[in-house]
Coordinates of C-alpha atoms in Angstrom, one line a residue:
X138 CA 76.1 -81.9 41.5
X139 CA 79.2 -80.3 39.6
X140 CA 78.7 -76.1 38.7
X141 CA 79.5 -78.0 34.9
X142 CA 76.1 -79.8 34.7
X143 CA 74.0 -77.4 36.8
X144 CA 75.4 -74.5 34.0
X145 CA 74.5 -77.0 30.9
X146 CA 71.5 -77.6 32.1
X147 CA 70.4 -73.7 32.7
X148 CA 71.4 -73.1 29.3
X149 CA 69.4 -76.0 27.8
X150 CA 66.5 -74.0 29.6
X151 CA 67.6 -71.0 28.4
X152 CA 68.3 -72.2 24.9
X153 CA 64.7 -73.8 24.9
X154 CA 62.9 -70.7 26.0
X155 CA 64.9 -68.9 23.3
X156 CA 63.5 -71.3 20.7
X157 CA 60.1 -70.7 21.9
X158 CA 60.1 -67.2 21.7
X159 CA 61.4 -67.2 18.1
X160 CA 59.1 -69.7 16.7
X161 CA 56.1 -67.9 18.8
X162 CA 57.2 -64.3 17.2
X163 CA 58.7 -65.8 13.7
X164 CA 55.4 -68.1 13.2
X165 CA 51.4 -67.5 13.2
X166 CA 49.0 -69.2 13.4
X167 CA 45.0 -68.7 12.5
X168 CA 41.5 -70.6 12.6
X169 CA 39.2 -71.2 10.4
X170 CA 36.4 -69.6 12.2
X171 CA 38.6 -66.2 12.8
X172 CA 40.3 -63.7 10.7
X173 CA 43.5 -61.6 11.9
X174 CA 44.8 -58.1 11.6
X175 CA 48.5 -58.2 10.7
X176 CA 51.0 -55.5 11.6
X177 CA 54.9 -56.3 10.9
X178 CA 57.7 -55.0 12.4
X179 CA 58.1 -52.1 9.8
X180 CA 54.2 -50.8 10.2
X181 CA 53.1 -52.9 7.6
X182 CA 48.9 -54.3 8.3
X183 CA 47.2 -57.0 6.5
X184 CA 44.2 -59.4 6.7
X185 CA 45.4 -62.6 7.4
X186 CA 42.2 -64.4 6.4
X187 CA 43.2 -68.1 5.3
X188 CA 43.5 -70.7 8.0
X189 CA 47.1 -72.0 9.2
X190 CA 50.0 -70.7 9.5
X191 CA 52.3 -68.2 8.5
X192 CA 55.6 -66.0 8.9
X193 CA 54.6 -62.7 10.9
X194 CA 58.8 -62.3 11.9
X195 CA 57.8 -61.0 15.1
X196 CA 55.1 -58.6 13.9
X197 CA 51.8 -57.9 16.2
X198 CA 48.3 -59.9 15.3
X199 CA 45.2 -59.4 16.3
X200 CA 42.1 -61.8 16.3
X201 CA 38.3 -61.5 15.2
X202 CA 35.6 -63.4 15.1
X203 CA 34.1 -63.8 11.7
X204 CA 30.5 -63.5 13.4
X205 CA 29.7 -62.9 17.0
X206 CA 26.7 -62.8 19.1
X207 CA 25.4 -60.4 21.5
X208 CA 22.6 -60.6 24.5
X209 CA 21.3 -57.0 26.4
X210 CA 19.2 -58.5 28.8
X211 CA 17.5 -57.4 32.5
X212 CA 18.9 -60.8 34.2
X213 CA 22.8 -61.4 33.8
X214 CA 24.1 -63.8 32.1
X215 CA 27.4 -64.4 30.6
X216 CA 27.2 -62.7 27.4
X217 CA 25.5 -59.8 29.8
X218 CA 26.7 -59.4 33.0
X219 CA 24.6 -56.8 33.8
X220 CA 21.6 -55.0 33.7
X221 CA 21.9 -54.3 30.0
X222 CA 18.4 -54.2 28.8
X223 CA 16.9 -50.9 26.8
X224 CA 13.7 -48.8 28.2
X225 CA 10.9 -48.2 25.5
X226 CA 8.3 -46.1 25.8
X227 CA 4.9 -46.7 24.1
X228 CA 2.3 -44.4 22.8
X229 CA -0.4 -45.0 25.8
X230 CA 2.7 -43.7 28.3
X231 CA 3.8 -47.6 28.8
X232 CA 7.4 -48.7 29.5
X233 CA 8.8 -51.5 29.6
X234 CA 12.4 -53.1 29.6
X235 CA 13.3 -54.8 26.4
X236 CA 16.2 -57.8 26.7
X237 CA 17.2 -59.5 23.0
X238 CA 19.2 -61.6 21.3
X239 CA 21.8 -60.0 18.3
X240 CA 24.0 -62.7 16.1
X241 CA 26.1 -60.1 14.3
X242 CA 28.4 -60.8 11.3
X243 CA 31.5 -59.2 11.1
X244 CA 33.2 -57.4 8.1
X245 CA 34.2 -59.8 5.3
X246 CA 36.2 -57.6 3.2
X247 CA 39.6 -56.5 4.4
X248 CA 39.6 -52.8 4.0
X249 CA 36.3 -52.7 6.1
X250 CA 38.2 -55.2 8.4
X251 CA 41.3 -52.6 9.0
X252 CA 38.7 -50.0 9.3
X253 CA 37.3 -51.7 12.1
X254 CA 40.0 -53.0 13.9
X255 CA 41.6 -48.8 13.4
X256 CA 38.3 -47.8 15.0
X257 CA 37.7 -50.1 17.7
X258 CA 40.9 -51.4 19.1
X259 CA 40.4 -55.0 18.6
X260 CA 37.5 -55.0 21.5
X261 CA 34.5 -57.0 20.4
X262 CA 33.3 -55.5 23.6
X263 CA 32.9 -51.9 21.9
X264 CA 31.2 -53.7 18.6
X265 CA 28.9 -55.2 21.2
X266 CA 28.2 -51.7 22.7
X267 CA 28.1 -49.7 19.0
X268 CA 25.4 -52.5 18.0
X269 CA 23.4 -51.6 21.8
X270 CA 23.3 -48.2 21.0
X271 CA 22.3 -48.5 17.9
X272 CA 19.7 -51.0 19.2
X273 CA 18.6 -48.7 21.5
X274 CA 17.5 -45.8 18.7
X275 CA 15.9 -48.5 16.6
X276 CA 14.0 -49.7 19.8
X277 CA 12.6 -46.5 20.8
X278 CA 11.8 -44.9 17.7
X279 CA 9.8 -48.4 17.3
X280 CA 7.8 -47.8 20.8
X281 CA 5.6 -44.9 20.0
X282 CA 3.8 -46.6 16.8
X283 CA 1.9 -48.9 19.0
X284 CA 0.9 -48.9 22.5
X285 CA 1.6 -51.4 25.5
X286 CA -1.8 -53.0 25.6
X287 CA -1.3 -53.5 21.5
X288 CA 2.2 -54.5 22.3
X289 CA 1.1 -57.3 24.8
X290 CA -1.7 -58.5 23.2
X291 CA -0.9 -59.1 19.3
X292 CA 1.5 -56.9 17.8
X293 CA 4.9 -58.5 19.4
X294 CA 5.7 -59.7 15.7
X295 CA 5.1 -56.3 14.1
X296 CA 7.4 -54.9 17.3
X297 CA 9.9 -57.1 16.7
X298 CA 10.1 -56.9 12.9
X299 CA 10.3 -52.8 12.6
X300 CA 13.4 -52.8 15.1
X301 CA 15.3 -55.7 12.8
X302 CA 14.7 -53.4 10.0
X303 CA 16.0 -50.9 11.3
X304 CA 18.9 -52.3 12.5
X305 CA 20.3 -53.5 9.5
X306 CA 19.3 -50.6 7.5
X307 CA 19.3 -47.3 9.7
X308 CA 16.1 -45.5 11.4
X309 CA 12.7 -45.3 9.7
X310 CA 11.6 -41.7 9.1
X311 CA 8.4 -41.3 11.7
X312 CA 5.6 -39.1 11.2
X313 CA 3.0 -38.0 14.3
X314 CA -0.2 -38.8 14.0
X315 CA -3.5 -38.9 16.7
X316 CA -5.5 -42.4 17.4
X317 CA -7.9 -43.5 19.1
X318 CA -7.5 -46.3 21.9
X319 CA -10.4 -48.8 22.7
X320 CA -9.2 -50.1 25.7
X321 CA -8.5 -46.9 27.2
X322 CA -12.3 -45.7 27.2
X323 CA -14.0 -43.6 29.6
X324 CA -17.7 -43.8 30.7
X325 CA -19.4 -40.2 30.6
X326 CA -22.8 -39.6 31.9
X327 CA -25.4 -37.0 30.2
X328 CA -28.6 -36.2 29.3
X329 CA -30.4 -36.4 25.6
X330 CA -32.8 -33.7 24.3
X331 CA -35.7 -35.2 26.6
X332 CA -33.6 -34.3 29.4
X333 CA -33.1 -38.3 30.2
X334 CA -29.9 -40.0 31.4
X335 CA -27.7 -41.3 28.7
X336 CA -24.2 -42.9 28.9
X337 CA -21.6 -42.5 26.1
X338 CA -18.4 -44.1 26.0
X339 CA -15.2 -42.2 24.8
X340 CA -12.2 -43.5 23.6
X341 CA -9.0 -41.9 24.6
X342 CA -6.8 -40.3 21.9
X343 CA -2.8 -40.4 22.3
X344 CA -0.5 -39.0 19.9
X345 CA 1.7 -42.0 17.9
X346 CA 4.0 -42.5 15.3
X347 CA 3.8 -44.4 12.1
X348 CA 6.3 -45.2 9.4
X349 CA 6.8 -43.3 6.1
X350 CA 6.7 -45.2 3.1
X351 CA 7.9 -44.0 -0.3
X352 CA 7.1 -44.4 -3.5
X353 CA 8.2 -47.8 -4.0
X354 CA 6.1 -48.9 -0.4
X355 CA 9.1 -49.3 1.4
X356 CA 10.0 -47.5 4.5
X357 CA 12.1 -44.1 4.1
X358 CA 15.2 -44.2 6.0
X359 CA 16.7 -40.7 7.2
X360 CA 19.4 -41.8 9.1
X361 CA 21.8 -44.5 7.8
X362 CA 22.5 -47.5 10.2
X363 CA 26.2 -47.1 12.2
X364 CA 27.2 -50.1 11.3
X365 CA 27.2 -50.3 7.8
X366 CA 30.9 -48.4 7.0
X367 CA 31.9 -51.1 9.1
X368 CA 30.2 -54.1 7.1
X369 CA 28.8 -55.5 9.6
X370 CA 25.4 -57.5 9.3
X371 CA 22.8 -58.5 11.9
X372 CA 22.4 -62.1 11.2
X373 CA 19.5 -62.5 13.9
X374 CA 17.6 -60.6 16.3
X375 CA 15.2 -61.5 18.7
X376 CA 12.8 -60.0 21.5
X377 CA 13.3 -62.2 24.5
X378 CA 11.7 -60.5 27.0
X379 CA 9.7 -57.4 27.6
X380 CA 9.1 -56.6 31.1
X381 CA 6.3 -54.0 31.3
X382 CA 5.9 -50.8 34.2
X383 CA 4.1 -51.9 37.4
X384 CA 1.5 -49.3 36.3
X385 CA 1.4 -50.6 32.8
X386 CA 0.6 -54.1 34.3
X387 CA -1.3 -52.7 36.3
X388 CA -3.3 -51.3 33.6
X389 CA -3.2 -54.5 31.6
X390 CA -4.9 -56.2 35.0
X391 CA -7.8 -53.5 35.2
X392 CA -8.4 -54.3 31.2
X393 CA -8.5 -58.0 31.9
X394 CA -10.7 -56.9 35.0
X395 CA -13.0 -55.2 32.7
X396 CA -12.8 -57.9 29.7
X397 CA -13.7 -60.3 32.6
X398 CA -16.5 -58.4 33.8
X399 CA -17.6 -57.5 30.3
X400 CA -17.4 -61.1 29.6
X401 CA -19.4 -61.6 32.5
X402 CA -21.9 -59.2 31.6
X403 CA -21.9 -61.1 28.5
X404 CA -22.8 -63.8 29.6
X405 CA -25.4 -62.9 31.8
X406 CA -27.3 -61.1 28.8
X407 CA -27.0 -64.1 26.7
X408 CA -28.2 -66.2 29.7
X409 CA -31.3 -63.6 29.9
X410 CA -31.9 -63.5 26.2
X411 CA -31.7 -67.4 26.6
X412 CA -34.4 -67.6 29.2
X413 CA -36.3 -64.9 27.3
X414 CA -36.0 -66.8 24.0
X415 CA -37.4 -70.2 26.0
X416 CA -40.1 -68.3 27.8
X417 CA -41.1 -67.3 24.0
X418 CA -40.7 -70.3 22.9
X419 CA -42.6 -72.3 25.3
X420 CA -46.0 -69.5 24.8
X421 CA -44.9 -70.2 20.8
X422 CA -45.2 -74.2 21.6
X423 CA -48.0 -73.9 24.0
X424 CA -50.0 -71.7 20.8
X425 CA -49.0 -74.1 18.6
X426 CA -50.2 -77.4 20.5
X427 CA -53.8 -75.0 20.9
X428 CA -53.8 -74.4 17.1
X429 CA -52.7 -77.9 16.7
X430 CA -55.4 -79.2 18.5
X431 CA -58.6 -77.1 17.0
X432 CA -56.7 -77.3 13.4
X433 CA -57.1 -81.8 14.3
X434 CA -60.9 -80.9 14.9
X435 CA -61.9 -78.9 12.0
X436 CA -59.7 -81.3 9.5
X437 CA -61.8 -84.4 11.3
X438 CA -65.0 -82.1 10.7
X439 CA -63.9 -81.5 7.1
X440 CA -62.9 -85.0 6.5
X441 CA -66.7 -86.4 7.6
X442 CA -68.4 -83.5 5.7
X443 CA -66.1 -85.1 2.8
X444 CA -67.0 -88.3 3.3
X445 CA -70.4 -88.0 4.0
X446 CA -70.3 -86.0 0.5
X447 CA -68.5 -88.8 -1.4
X448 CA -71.1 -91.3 0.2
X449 CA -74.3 -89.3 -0.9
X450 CA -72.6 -89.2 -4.4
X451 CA -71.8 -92.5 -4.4
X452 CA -75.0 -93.6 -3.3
X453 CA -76.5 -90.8 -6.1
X454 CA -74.4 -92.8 -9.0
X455 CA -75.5 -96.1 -7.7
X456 CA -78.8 -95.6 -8.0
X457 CA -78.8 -94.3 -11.8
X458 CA -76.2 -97.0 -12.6
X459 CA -79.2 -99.4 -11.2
X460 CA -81.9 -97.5 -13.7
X461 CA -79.7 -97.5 -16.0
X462 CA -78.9 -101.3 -15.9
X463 CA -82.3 -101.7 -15.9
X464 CA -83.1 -99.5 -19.0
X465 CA -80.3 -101.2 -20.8
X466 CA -81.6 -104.7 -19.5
X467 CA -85.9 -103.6 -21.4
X468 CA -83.6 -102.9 -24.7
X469 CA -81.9 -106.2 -24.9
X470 CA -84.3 -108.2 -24.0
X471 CA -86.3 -105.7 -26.8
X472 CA -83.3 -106.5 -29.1
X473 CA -83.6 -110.2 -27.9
X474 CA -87.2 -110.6 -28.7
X475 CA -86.4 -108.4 -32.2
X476 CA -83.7 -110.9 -32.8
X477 CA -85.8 -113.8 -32.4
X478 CA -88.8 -113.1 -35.0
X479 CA -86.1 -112.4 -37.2
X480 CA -84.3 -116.1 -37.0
X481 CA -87.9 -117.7 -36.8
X482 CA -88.6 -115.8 -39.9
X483 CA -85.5 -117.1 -41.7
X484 CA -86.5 -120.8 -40.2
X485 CA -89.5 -120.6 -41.6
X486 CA -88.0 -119.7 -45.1
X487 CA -85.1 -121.9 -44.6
X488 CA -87.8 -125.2 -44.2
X489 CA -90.0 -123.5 -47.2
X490 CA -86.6 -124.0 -49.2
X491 CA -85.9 -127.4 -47.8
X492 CA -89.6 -128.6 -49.0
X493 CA -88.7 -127.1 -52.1
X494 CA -85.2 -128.8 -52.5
X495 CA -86.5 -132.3 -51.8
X496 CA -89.6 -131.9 -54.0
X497 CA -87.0 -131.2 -56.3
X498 CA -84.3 -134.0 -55.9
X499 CA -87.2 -136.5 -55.6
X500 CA -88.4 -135.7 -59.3
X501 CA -84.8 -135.5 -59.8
X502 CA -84.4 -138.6 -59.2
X503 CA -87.7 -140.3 -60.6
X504 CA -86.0 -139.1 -63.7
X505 CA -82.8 -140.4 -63.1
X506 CA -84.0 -143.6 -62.4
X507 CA -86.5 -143.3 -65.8
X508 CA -83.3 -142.6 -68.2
X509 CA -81.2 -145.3 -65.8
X510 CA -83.6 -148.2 -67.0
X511 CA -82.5 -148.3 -70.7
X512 CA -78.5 -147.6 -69.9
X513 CA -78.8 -150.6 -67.5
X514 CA -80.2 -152.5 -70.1
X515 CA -77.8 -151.8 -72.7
X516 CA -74.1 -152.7 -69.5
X517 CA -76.6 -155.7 -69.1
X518 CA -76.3 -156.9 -72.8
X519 CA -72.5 -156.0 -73.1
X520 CA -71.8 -157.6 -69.9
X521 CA -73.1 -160.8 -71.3
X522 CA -71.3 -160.8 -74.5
X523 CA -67.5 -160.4 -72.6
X524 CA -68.2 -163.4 -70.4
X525 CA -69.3 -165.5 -73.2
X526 CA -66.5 -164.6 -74.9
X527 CA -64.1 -165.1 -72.0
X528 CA -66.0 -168.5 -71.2
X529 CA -64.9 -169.7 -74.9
X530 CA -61.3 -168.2 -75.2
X531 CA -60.8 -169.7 -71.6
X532 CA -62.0 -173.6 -73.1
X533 CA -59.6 -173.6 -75.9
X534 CA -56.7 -172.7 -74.0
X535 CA -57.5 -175.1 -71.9
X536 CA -57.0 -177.7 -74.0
X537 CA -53.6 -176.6 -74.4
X538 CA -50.8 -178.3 -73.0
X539 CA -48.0 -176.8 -71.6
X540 CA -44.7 -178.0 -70.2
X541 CA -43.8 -177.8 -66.6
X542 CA -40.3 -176.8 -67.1
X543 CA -39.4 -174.3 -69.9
X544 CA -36.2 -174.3 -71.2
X545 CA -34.8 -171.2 -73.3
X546 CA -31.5 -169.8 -75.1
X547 CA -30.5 -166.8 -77.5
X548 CA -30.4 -167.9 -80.7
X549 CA -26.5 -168.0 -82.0
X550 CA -25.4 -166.4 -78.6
X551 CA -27.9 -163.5 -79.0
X552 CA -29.8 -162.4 -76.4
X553 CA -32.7 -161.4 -78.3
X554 CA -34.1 -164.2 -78.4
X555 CA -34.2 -164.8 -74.3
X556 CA -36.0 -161.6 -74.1
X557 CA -39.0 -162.6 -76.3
X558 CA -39.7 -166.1 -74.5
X559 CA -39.7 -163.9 -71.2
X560 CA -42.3 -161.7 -72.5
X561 CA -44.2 -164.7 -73.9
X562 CA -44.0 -166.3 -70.7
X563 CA -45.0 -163.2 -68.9
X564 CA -48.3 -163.3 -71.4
X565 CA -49.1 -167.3 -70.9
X566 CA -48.9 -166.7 -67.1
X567 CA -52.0 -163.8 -67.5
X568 CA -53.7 -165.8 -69.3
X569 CA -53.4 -168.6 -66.8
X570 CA -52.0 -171.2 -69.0
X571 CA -49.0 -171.1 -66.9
X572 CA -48.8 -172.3 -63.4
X573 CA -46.7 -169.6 -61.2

């Protein structure tokens, strides 16, 4: 290989590597998810906060994350490699180790930006730690307002919401206050006025903390929250894990222990007051089936004096029902016998009458038959008189001859005279003169 060829081609490389770093320091370039800080050659900063890129002629950039997230947990893990959980101590004298979760937001307005690239050097590892430290304040001022038994059993929400609060706003003014603990109570042994044993229980008293409210019921904040010059906002936070004191868990085994053995004792009395109750109840059920029993025998008693009442009365309105029937049976047959004269009475004037009415009609008709004589006499003689007469007229129109066939016509196309030899007709045929 010639010296020719091995020069051209070191200066292609040479030429090329130029290129690059010209178009690497002339050029930018930024991502939609990031924002950068901007410093030219002259001193010059800006936000470069569009996505793309741009001319930056061989001026410095930094980048940022528009949000980030954050873990400060007891076991490592990426985001912490270490042990980078936060002690809180509770009102009882409870600790525990507290690991959680932060999403944070960074700035979005660029004078906030260039404050907090000026401040912290373009490490999101010294955000992460300003947001821990702050964390850590919010955390334990939160510890004191409840205790590790409350913590554990049912206020985790509560817990958890107080040290968001905070966070993004700044710390809660606290106030001290003294309150009694149930679960911490002691047994003490005395005597009453009688001079006889008595047990008391007393509750344990702890000094805590609860919030301030104002006027307007919202919590009164006395120290501002770090991160707010900055704009940054806590987009999430969550309790992971809270990983108690052995002697706090130890303390939460001795309360289960006596929860058990209260339970226990519990149930024991309810199983006592159970077998007291059937014991009761059996005496109750045994009474009951005795009362049950004479209560059968006097209603059966009651119910035969009852009857044996309702029979005697019976029998009592039977017998006058039977007098009485035969009272009311003497009257009719009284009324009977009353009834009886009376319709032979009115026979006997009723056939008095009847004699009388056919005396009568016989001498009514005696004289009908004496004034019926001389009328009969005189139809007799009347009688007589129309036959002969009908006897005579009936010989001379016999001796009349008629024709068989009788021929008749209107006189000059009248009809007149056709109706008169009808009706003459009609009269010779009464008569009998003419054969039908």
């Amino acid at each position: 290989m010639s010296f020719k060829y091995i020069a051209a081609i070191a200066a292609s490389v040479v030429s090329l590597i130029v290129v690059a770093v010209s178009w690497n320091g002339l050029v930018g370039h930024n991502d939609f998810q990031n924002y950068q800080v901007y410093q030219s050659a002259s001193g010059h900063v800006e936000v470069i906060d569009g996505a793309g890129y741009y001319l930056k002629f061989f001026g410095n950039t930094w980048t940022y994350p528009r949000a980030m997230e954050a873990e400060y947990n007891q076991a490592a893990t990426p985001l912490s490699p270490g042990d980078d959980s936060i002690k809180v101590v509770f009102n009882d004298g409870g600790t525990a180790k507290v690991s959680s979760y932060v999403r944070i937001q960074l700035p979005t307005e660029a004078k906030q930006r260039l404050l907090l690239h000026q401040n912290f050097s373009a490490n999101t590892r010294n955000i992460s730690e300003a947001v821990k430290n702050h964390l850590a304040n919010c955390i334990k001022v939160t510890g004191p307002v409840m205790s590790a038994s409350e913590n554990q059993a049912s206020r985790k929400s509560e817990f958890n919401q107080i040290i968001e609060e905070q966070l993004g706003s700044g710390l809660f003014k606290m106030r001290r206050t003294e309150i009694e603990l149930s679960d911490l109570a002691t047994i003490e042994e005395g005597k009453d006025a009688d001079g006889n044993k008595v047990t008391s229980e007393k509750k344990a008293k702890v000094q805590a903390t609860e919030v301030v409210l104002g006027k307007d019921g919202k919590p009164v904040i006395i120290q501002e929250s770090p991160l707010k010059p900055y704009g940054i906002n806590i987009l999430q936070f969550s309790v992971t894990e809270i990983d108690y004191d052995p002697q706090t868990q130890e303390q939460f085994a001795a309360k289960k222990k006596s929860y058990l053995a209260a339970e226990q004792a519990k149930a024991e009395r309810q199983q006592e007051v159970q077998q007291r109750l059937m014991v009761e109840e059996k005496g109750r059920r045994q009474v009951a089936d005795v009362q049950a029993e004479e209560n059968q025998k006097k209603e059966r008693a009651v119910i035969q004096a009852n009857q044996s009442a309702e029979v005697a009365v019976i029998n009592k309105t039977q017998a006058v029902t039977a007098a009485q029937q035969k009272t009311e049976v003497a009257v009719q047959a009284q009324l009977e016998a009353e009834a009886n004269r009376k319709i032979a009475e009115i026979k006997a004037a009723t056939a008095e009458l009847d004699k009388k009415a056919k005396i009568s009609q016989a001498e009514a008709q005696q004289k009908a038959l004496d004034l019926g004589g001389g009328i009969s006499e005189k139809e007799r003689v009347l009688a007589e008189i129309a036959a002969s007469r009908d006897a005579k007229v009936a010989e001379a129109l016999a001796g009349v001859k008629t024709p068989e066939v009788v021929i008749v016509g209107g006189e000059g196309g009248k009809a007149g005279g056709l109706t008169e030899n009808l009706i003459n007709m009609s009269l010779l045929r009464s008569l009998g003169i003419l054969k039908n």
